[in-house]
Amino acid sequence: MESIIASNIRRIRATIPAGVKYVVVSKYRPVEQLQAAYNAGERIFAESRPAELAQKVQQLPSDIQWHFIGHLQTNKLKLVLPHCSLVQSVDSIHLMEAIEKFAAANGLQVNILVEVHVGAEETKQGFSAERTLEFFESGEYEAFGHINFCGLMGMASHTDDNERIASDFRTMQELFQTISASKKKPAHFQELSIGMSQDYMIALRYGATMVRIGSASFQLD
Ligand SMILES: *Cc1c(COP(=O)(O)O)cnc(C)c1O
């Protein structure tokens, strides 16, 4: 009998176009559940806590691509950067500077997304759309020689209002397209990470290249 997780994943997979990356958000899940997702064919997992990530990396197959999606404190970089193929949640210049320093000292080239704050929530981490545009169009990012700026990550407002969610994703898409069309587009800039379990079908309409799906991947009913 197919496991529940395998059937969740098969059902979700069928809704994601080829060429869009399915990031299985595995934070707080036990390794057995990650192994079930791996056995179902998934290879991109995302974690939000440094110690939990570092531990899971040791316990699971080495061909997994690990993404980091949580708030990252600068004293935790050594638990995260050596293991991650992408840090999606870079939410401040301070963090970028710390990543640059760590990467230079350790001979790493680190792939990141800039986390953009578009939702209604006041306290959300991340850069405003205006600041993000300025950061790229001014060439400010070029000071970070050990960071590959691979794109943008954002979350829609936490609401049931699909119009509001669509409007947030449209803002992300327009920002992504503006930077992509700019003379100052970074060499690796290609990913738009928007959409989670509840809203990824909307995000796909607004150009998501990557969706981050946790609870729907692992739900047990
Ligand atoms: C937890 C989390 C997700 C996954 O959310 P679900 O609603 O469980 O799909 C996606 N992105 C980020 C940044 C998260 O923290």
PDB file of C-alpha atoms and ligand atoms in Angstrom:
ATOM      1  CA  MET A   1       0.000   0.000   0.000  1.00  0.00           C
ATOM      2  CA  GLU A   2       1.245   3.457  -0.866  1.00  0.00           C
ATOM      3  CA  SER A   3       2.068   5.531   2.209  1.00  0.00           C
ATOM      4  CA  ILE A   4      -0.085   8.563   2.976  1.00  0.00           C
ATOM      5  CA  ILE A   5       2.897  10.853   2.471  1.00  0.00           C
ATOM      6  CA  ALA A   6       3.671   9.272  -0.891  1.00  0.00           C
ATOM      7  CA  SER A   7       0.084   9.775  -2.011  1.00  0.00           C
ATOM      8  CA  ASN A   8       0.077  13.419  -0.804  1.00  0.00           C
ATOM      9  CA  ILE A   9       3.233  13.996  -2.791  1.00  0.00           C
ATOM     10  CA  ARG A  10       1.961  12.291  -5.916  1.00  0.00           C
ATOM     11  CA  ARG A  11      -1.217  14.380  -5.794  1.00  0.00           C
ATOM     12  CA  ILE A  12       0.712  17.657  -5.271  1.00  0.00           C
ATOM     13  CA  ARG A  13       3.276  16.769  -7.954  1.00  0.00           C
ATOM     14  CA  ALA A  14       0.472  16.364 -10.471  1.00  0.00           C
ATOM     15  CA  THR A  15      -0.502  20.025  -9.945  1.00  0.00           C
ATOM     16  CA  ILE A  16       2.996  21.501 -10.341  1.00  0.00           C
ATOM     17  CA  PRO A  17       4.173  22.206 -13.899  1.00  0.00           C
ATOM     18  CA  ALA A  18       7.443  20.687 -15.079  1.00  0.00           C
ATOM     19  CA  GLY A  19      10.172  23.242 -14.527  1.00  0.00           C
ATOM     20  CA  VAL A  20       8.727  24.510 -11.246  1.00  0.00           C
ATOM     21  CA  LYS A  21      10.605  23.194  -8.226  1.00  0.00           C
ATOM     22  CA  TYR A  22       8.642  21.459  -5.472  1.00  0.00           C
ATOM     23  CA  VAL A  23      10.344  22.292  -2.168  1.00  0.00           C
ATOM     24  CA  VAL A  24       9.157  19.902   0.527  1.00  0.00           C
ATOM     25  CA  VAL A  25       9.080  21.930   3.748  1.00  0.00           C
ATOM     26  CA  SER A  26      10.145  19.370   6.323  1.00  0.00           C
ATOM     27  CA  LYS A  27      10.631  21.555   9.407  1.00  0.00           C
ATOM     28  CA  TYR A  28       9.543  19.894  12.674  1.00  0.00           C
ATOM     29  CA  ARG A  29       8.921  16.561  10.872  1.00  0.00           C
ATOM     30  CA  PRO A  30      10.659  13.396  12.064  1.00  0.00           C
ATOM     31  CA  VAL A  31      13.291  11.901   9.747  1.00  0.00           C
ATOM     32  CA  GLU A  32      11.034   8.904   8.985  1.00  0.00           C
ATOM     33  CA  GLN A  33       8.604  11.261   7.280  1.00  0.00           C
ATOM     34  CA  LEU A  34      11.378  12.912   5.294  1.00  0.00           C
ATOM     35  CA  GLN A  35      12.570   9.464   4.269  1.00  0.00           C
ATOM     36  CA  ALA A  36       9.040   8.676   3.019  1.00  0.00           C
ATOM     37  CA  ALA A  37       9.076  11.862   0.921  1.00  0.00           C
ATOM     38  CA  TYR A  38      12.533  10.945  -0.359  1.00  0.00           C
ATOM     39  CA  ASN A  39      11.324   7.452  -1.273  1.00  0.00           C
ATOM     40  CA  ALA A  40       8.458   9.091  -3.169  1.00  0.00           C
ATOM     41  CA  GLY A  41      11.093  10.800  -5.306  1.00  0.00           C
ATOM     42  CA  GLU A  42      11.528  14.226  -3.746  1.00  0.00           C
ATOM     43  CA  ARG A  43      15.032  15.662  -3.385  1.00  0.00           C
ATOM     44  CA  ILE A  44      14.561  19.265  -2.212  1.00  0.00           C
ATOM     45  CA  PHE A  45      13.792  19.738   1.490  1.00  0.00           C
ATOM     46  CA  ALA A  46      13.539  22.951   3.490  1.00  0.00           C
ATOM     47  CA  GLU A  47      14.238  23.483   7.174  1.00  0.00           C
ATOM     48  CA  SER A  48      13.877  26.518   9.396  1.00  0.00           C
ATOM     49  CA  ARG A  49      16.044  25.760  12.431  1.00  0.00           C
ATOM     50  CA  PRO A  50      19.827  25.470  12.167  1.00  0.00           C
ATOM     51  CA  ALA A  51      20.382  22.671  14.695  1.00  0.00           C
ATOM     52  CA  GLU A  52      17.506  20.607  13.320  1.00  0.00           C
ATOM     53  CA  LEU A  53      18.855  21.018   9.794  1.00  0.00           C
ATOM     54  CA  ALA A  54      22.396  20.009  10.764  1.00  0.00           C
ATOM     55  CA  GLN A  55      21.086  16.898  12.515  1.00  0.00           C
ATOM     56  CA  LYS A  56      18.811  15.786   9.674  1.00  0.00           C
ATOM     57  CA  VAL A  57      21.602  16.216   7.128  1.00  0.00           C
ATOM     58  CA  GLN A  58      23.563  13.526   8.995  1.00  0.00           C
ATOM     59  CA  GLN A  59      20.627  11.094   9.016  1.00  0.00           C
ATOM     60  CA  LEU A  60      19.361  11.270   5.450  1.00  0.00           C
ATOM     61  CA  PRO A  61      20.766  10.497   1.972  1.00  0.00           C
ATOM     62  CA  SER A  62      23.497  12.758   0.661  1.00  0.00           C
ATOM     63  CA  ASP A  63      21.789  13.611  -2.643  1.00  0.00           C
ATOM     64  CA  ILE A  64      19.173  15.756  -0.906  1.00  0.00           C
ATOM     65  CA  GLN A  65      19.324  19.482  -1.672  1.00  0.00           C
ATOM     66  CA  TRP A  66      18.669  21.332   1.568  1.00  0.00           C
ATOM     67  CA  HIS A  67      17.157  24.794   1.606  1.00  0.00           C
ATOM     68  CA  PHE A  68      16.956  27.071   4.627  1.00  0.00           C
ATOM     69  CA  ILE A  69      13.738  29.093   5.062  1.00  0.00           C
ATOM     70  CA  GLY A  70      13.822  30.361   8.660  1.00  0.00           C
ATOM     71  CA  HIS A  71      15.178  33.461  10.304  1.00  0.00           C
ATOM     72  CA  LEU A  72      18.942  32.906  10.364  1.00  0.00           C
ATOM     73  CA  GLN A  73      21.014  34.334  13.173  1.00  0.00           C
ATOM     74  CA  THR A  74      24.572  35.242  12.300  1.00  0.00           C
ATOM     75  CA  ASN A  75      26.013  33.015  15.042  1.00  0.00           C
ATOM     76  CA  LYS A  76      24.377  29.950  13.423  1.00  0.00           C
ATOM     77  CA  LEU A  77      25.936  30.185   9.975  1.00  0.00           C
ATOM     78  CA  LYS A  78      28.275  27.253  10.474  1.00  0.00           C
ATOM     79  CA  LEU A  79      25.324  24.930  11.079  1.00  0.00           C
ATOM     80  CA  VAL A  80      23.624  26.016   7.873  1.00  0.00           C
ATOM     81  CA  LEU A  81      25.893  27.286   5.105  1.00  0.00           C
ATOM     82  CA  PRO A  82      28.053  24.177   4.619  1.00  0.00           C
ATOM     83  CA  HIS A  83      24.912  22.032   4.101  1.00  0.00           C
ATOM     84  CA  CYS A  84      22.540  24.234   2.126  1.00  0.00           C
ATOM     85  CA  SER A  85      22.225  24.562  -1.623  1.00  0.00           C
ATOM     86  CA  LEU A  86      20.014  27.636  -1.121  1.00  0.00           C
ATOM     87  CA  VAL A  87      19.311  30.029   1.757  1.00  0.00           C
ATOM     88  CA  GLN A  88      15.867  31.376   0.834  1.00  0.00           C
ATOM     89  CA  SER A  89      15.360  33.651   3.808  1.00  0.00           C
ATOM     90  CA  VAL A  90      18.041  36.352   3.710  1.00  0.00           C
ATOM     91  CA  ASP A  91      16.184  39.181   5.367  1.00  0.00           C
ATOM     92  CA  SER A  92      18.757  41.869   6.190  1.00  0.00           C
ATOM     93  CA  ILE A  93      21.975  43.508   5.015  1.00  0.00           C
ATOM     94  CA  HIS A  94      23.474  42.546   8.353  1.00  0.00           C
ATOM     95  CA  LEU A  95      22.884  38.856   7.559  1.00  0.00           C
ATOM     96  CA  MET A  96      24.281  39.268   4.039  1.00  0.00           C
ATOM     97  CA  GLU A  97      27.439  40.799   5.433  1.00  0.00           C
ATOM     98  CA  ALA A  98      27.859  37.909   7.868  1.00  0.00           C
ATOM     99  CA  ILE A  99      27.270  35.336   5.102  1.00  0.00           C
ATOM    100  CA  GLU A 100      29.827  37.088   2.883  1.00  0.00           C
ATOM    101  CA  LYS A 101      32.415  37.049   5.641  1.00  0.00           C
ATOM    102  CA  PHE A 102      31.791  33.394   6.526  1.00  0.00           C
ATOM    103  CA  ALA A 103      31.822  32.328   2.864  1.00  0.00           C
ATOM    104  CA  ALA A 104      35.064  34.169   2.138  1.00  0.00           C
ATOM    105  CA  ALA A 105      36.747  32.654   5.197  1.00  0.00           C
ATOM    106  CA  ASN A 106      35.583  29.129   4.323  1.00  0.00           C
ATOM    107  CA  GLY A 107      36.006  29.154   0.556  1.00  0.00           C
ATOM    108  CA  LEU A 108      32.277  28.912  -0.117  1.00  0.00           C
ATOM    109  CA  GLN A 109      30.061  30.486  -2.747  1.00  0.00           C
ATOM    110  CA  VAL A 110      26.608  30.745  -1.144  1.00  0.00           C
ATOM    111  CA  ASN A 111      23.319  30.714  -3.088  1.00  0.00           C
ATOM    112  CA  ILE A 112      20.646  32.929  -1.599  1.00  0.00           C
ATOM    113  CA  LEU A 113      17.238  34.455  -2.239  1.00  0.00           C
ATOM    114  CA  VAL A 114      16.385  37.888  -0.921  1.00  0.00           C
ATOM    115  CA  GLU A 115      13.314  37.697   1.313  1.00  0.00           C
ATOM    116  CA  VAL A 116      10.855  40.394   0.351  1.00  0.00           C
ATOM    117  CA  HIS A 117       8.097  41.590   2.653  1.00  0.00           C
ATOM    118  CA  VAL A 118       4.891  42.068   0.675  1.00  0.00           C
ATOM    119  CA  GLY A 119       2.215  40.754   3.043  1.00  0.00           C
ATOM    120  CA  ALA A 120       0.026  42.791   5.332  1.00  0.00           C
ATOM    121  CA  GLU A 121       1.705  41.643   8.544  1.00  0.00           C
ATOM    122  CA  GLU A 122       3.630  44.402  10.299  1.00  0.00           C
ATOM    123  CA  THR A 123       6.274  42.294  11.972  1.00  0.00           C
ATOM    124  CA  LYS A 124       7.352  40.165   9.035  1.00  0.00           C
ATOM    125  CA  GLN A 125      11.072  39.929   8.364  1.00  0.00           C
ATOM    126  CA  GLY A 126      12.513  40.963   5.072  1.00  0.00           C
ATOM    127  CA  PHE A 127      13.154  43.787   2.629  1.00  0.00           C
ATOM    128  CA  SER A 128      10.505  46.099   1.262  1.00  0.00           C
ATOM    129  CA  ALA A 129       9.908  45.907  -2.484  1.00  0.00           C
ATOM    130  CA  GLU A 130      11.380  49.412  -2.863  1.00  0.00           C
ATOM    131  CA  ARG A 131      14.538  48.548  -0.947  1.00  0.00           C
ATOM    132  CA  THR A 132      14.961  45.325  -2.919  1.00  0.00           C
ATOM    133  CA  LEU A 133      14.766  47.173  -6.225  1.00  0.00           C
ATOM    134  CA  GLU A 134      17.270  49.766  -5.057  1.00  0.00           C
ATOM    135  CA  PHE A 135      19.619  47.060  -3.788  1.00  0.00           C
ATOM    136  CA  PHE A 136      19.797  45.459  -7.225  1.00  0.00           C
ATOM    137  CA  GLU A 137      19.507  48.440  -9.575  1.00  0.00           C
ATOM    138  CA  SER A 138      22.200  50.388  -7.720  1.00  0.00           C
ATOM    139  CA  GLY A 139      24.580  47.443  -7.984  1.00  0.00           C
ATOM    140  CA  GLU A 140      24.905  47.372  -4.185  1.00  0.00           C
ATOM    141  CA  TYR A 141      24.789  43.564  -4.343  1.00  0.00           C
ATOM    142  CA  GLU A 142      28.078  43.487  -6.256  1.00  0.00           C
ATOM    143  CA  ALA A 143      29.957  44.090  -3.007  1.00  0.00           C
ATOM    144  CA  PHE A 144      29.078  40.497  -1.998  1.00  0.00           C
ATOM    145  CA  GLY A 145      31.509  38.474  -4.062  1.00  0.00           C
ATOM    146  CA  HIS A 146      30.862  35.159  -2.290  1.00  0.00           C
ATOM    147  CA  ILE A 147      27.083  35.328  -2.609  1.00  0.00           C
ATOM    148  CA  ASN A 148      25.083  34.267  -5.652  1.00  0.00           C
ATOM    149  CA  PHE A 149      21.855  36.259  -5.749  1.00  0.00           C
ATOM    150  CA  CYS A 150      19.560  33.598  -7.193  1.00  0.00           C
ATOM    151  CA  GLY A 151      16.240  35.424  -6.873  1.00  0.00           C
ATOM    152  CA  LEU A 152      13.461  36.429  -4.502  1.00  0.00           C
ATOM    153  CA  MET A 153      11.375  34.736  -1.818  1.00  0.00           C
ATOM    154  CA  GLY A 154       8.127  36.062  -0.405  1.00  0.00           C
ATOM    155  CA  MET A 155       5.044  35.158   1.569  1.00  0.00           C
ATOM    156  CA  ALA A 156       1.556  36.446   0.878  1.00  0.00           C
ATOM    157  CA  SER A 157      -0.568  37.963   3.618  1.00  0.00           C
ATOM    158  CA  HIS A 158      -1.989  35.436   6.043  1.00  0.00           C
ATOM    159  CA  THR A 159      -5.606  35.647   4.937  1.00  0.00           C
ATOM    160  CA  ASP A 160      -8.414  33.711   3.238  1.00  0.00           C
ATOM    161  CA  ASP A 161      -8.873  36.596   0.811  1.00  0.00           C
ATOM    162  CA  ASN A 162      -7.627  35.193  -2.497  1.00  0.00           C
ATOM    163  CA  GLU A 163      -7.681  38.633  -4.107  1.00  0.00           C
ATOM    164  CA  ARG A 164      -5.290  39.952  -1.501  1.00  0.00           C
ATOM    165  CA  ILE A 165      -3.037  36.904  -1.890  1.00  0.00           C
ATOM    166  CA  ALA A 166      -3.043  37.346  -5.669  1.00  0.00           C
ATOM    167  CA  SER A 167      -2.186  41.015  -5.277  1.00  0.00           C
ATOM    168  CA  ASP A 168       0.792  40.177  -3.033  1.00  0.00           C
ATOM    169  CA  PHE A 169       2.069  37.606  -5.536  1.00  0.00           C
ATOM    170  CA  ARG A 170       1.566  40.044  -8.407  1.00  0.00           C
ATOM    171  CA  THR A 171       3.757  42.542  -6.537  1.00  0.00           C
ATOM    172  CA  MET A 172       6.439  39.857  -6.169  1.00  0.00           C
ATOM    173  CA  GLN A 173       6.198  38.914  -9.839  1.00  0.00           C
ATOM    174  CA  GLU A 174       6.482  42.520 -11.021  1.00  0.00           C
ATOM    175  CA  LEU A 175       9.510  43.104  -8.814  1.00  0.00           C
ATOM    176  CA  PHE A 176      11.111  39.892 -10.061  1.00  0.00           C
ATOM    177  CA  GLN A 177      10.469  40.853 -13.699  1.00  0.00           C
ATOM    178  CA  THR A 178      11.778  44.387 -13.214  1.00  0.00           C
ATOM    179  CA  ILE A 179      15.043  43.145 -11.719  1.00  0.00           C
ATOM    180  CA  SER A 180      15.297  40.410 -14.358  1.00  0.00           C
ATOM    181  CA  ALA A 181      15.001  43.018 -17.119  1.00  0.00           C
ATOM    182  CA  SER A 182      17.462  45.421 -15.493  1.00  0.00           C
ATOM    183  CA  LYS A 183      20.976  46.035 -16.819  1.00  0.00           C
ATOM    184  CA  LYS A 184      22.123  45.193 -13.295  1.00  0.00           C
ATOM    185  CA  LYS A 185      20.480  41.749 -13.165  1.00  0.00           C
ATOM    186  CA  PRO A 186      22.780  39.435 -11.170  1.00  0.00           C
ATOM    187  CA  ALA A 187      24.220  36.505 -13.110  1.00  0.00           C
ATOM    188  CA  HIS A 188      22.333  33.814 -11.152  1.00  0.00           C
ATOM    189  CA  PHE A 189      19.045  35.658 -10.768  1.00  0.00           C
ATOM    190  CA  GLN A 190      16.283  33.217 -11.856  1.00  0.00           C
ATOM    191  CA  GLU A 191      14.113  31.989  -8.971  1.00  0.00           C
ATOM    192  CA  LEU A 192      10.822  33.356  -7.693  1.00  0.00           C
ATOM    193  CA  SER A 193       9.931  31.388  -4.555  1.00  0.00           C
ATOM    194  CA  ILE A 194       6.285  32.101  -3.738  1.00  0.00           C
ATOM    195  CA  GLY A 195       3.441  29.870  -2.595  1.00  0.00           C
ATOM    196  CA  MET A 196       2.868  27.506   0.323  1.00  0.00           C
ATOM    197  CA  SER A 197       0.321  24.733   1.024  1.00  0.00           C
ATOM    198  CA  GLN A 198      -2.703  27.026   1.093  1.00  0.00           C
ATOM    199  CA  ASP A 199      -1.833  29.367  -1.750  1.00  0.00           C
ATOM    200  CA  TYR A 200       0.648  27.732  -4.112  1.00  0.00           C
ATOM    201  CA  MET A 201      -1.957  27.284  -6.881  1.00  0.00           C
ATOM    202  CA  ILE A 202      -2.338  31.076  -6.898  1.00  0.00           C
ATOM    203  CA  ALA A 203       1.446  31.562  -6.843  1.00  0.00           C
ATOM    204  CA  LEU A 204       1.777  29.377  -9.950  1.00  0.00           C
ATOM    205  CA  ARG A 205      -0.370  31.894 -11.841  1.00  0.00           C
ATOM    206  CA  TYR A 206       2.098  34.646 -10.901  1.00  0.00           C
ATOM    207  CA  GLY A 207       5.246  33.017 -12.156  1.00  0.00           C
ATOM    208  CA  ALA A 208       6.471  30.952  -9.205  1.00  0.00           C
ATOM    209  CA  THR A 209       9.567  28.972 -10.194  1.00  0.00           C
ATOM    210  CA  MET A 210       9.636  27.308  -6.782  1.00  0.00           C
ATOM    211  CA  VAL A 211       6.815  26.469  -4.322  1.00  0.00           C
ATOM    212  CA  ARG A 212       7.366  25.625  -0.633  1.00  0.00           C
ATOM    213  CA  ILE A 213       4.872  23.038   0.570  1.00  0.00           C
ATOM    214  CA  GLY A 214       4.916  21.702   4.128  1.00  0.00           C
ATOM    215  CA  SER A 215       1.625  20.772   5.755  1.00  0.00           C
ATOM    216  CA  ALA A 216      -0.044  19.523   2.551  1.00  0.00           C
ATOM    217  CA  SER A 217       2.931  17.236   1.898  1.00  0.00           C
ATOM    218  CA  PHE A 218       2.745  15.598   5.300  1.00  0.00           C
ATOM    219  CA  GLN A 219      -0.910  15.771   6.343  1.00  0.00           C
ATOM    220  CA  LEU A 220      -2.105  12.439   7.664  1.00  0.00           C
ATOM    221  CA  ASP A 221      -5.861  12.583   6.994  1.00  0.00           C
TER     222      ASP A 221
HETATM  223  C1  LIG B   1       6.610  26.755   7.159  1.00  0.00           C
HETATM  224  C2  LIG B   1       6.921  27.507   5.915  1.00  0.00           C
HETATM  225  C3  LIG B   1       6.395  27.102   4.682  1.00  0.00           C
HETATM  226  C4  LIG B   1       5.444  25.928   4.513  1.00  0.00           C
HETATM  227  O1  LIG B   1       4.169  26.267   4.990  1.00  0.00           O
HETATM  228  P1  LIG B   1       2.933  25.239   4.806  1.00  0.00           P
HETATM  229  O2  LIG B   1       1.755  26.101   5.026  1.00  0.00           O
HETATM  230  O3  LIG B   1       3.119  24.194   5.858  1.00  0.00           O
HETATM  231  O4  LIG B   1       3.019  24.702   3.430  1.00  0.00           O
HETATM  232  C5  LIG B   1       6.785  27.807   3.554  1.00  0.00           C
HETATM  233  N1  LIG B   1       7.613  28.861   3.626  1.00  0.00           N
HETATM  234  C6  LIG B   1       8.120  29.288   4.792  1.00  0.00           C
HETATM  235  C7  LIG B   1       9.037  30.459   4.796  1.00  0.00           C
HETATM  236  C8  LIG B   1       7.788  28.631   5.975  1.00  0.00           C
HETATM  237  O5  LIG B   1       8.296  29.078   7.139  1.00  0.00           O
END
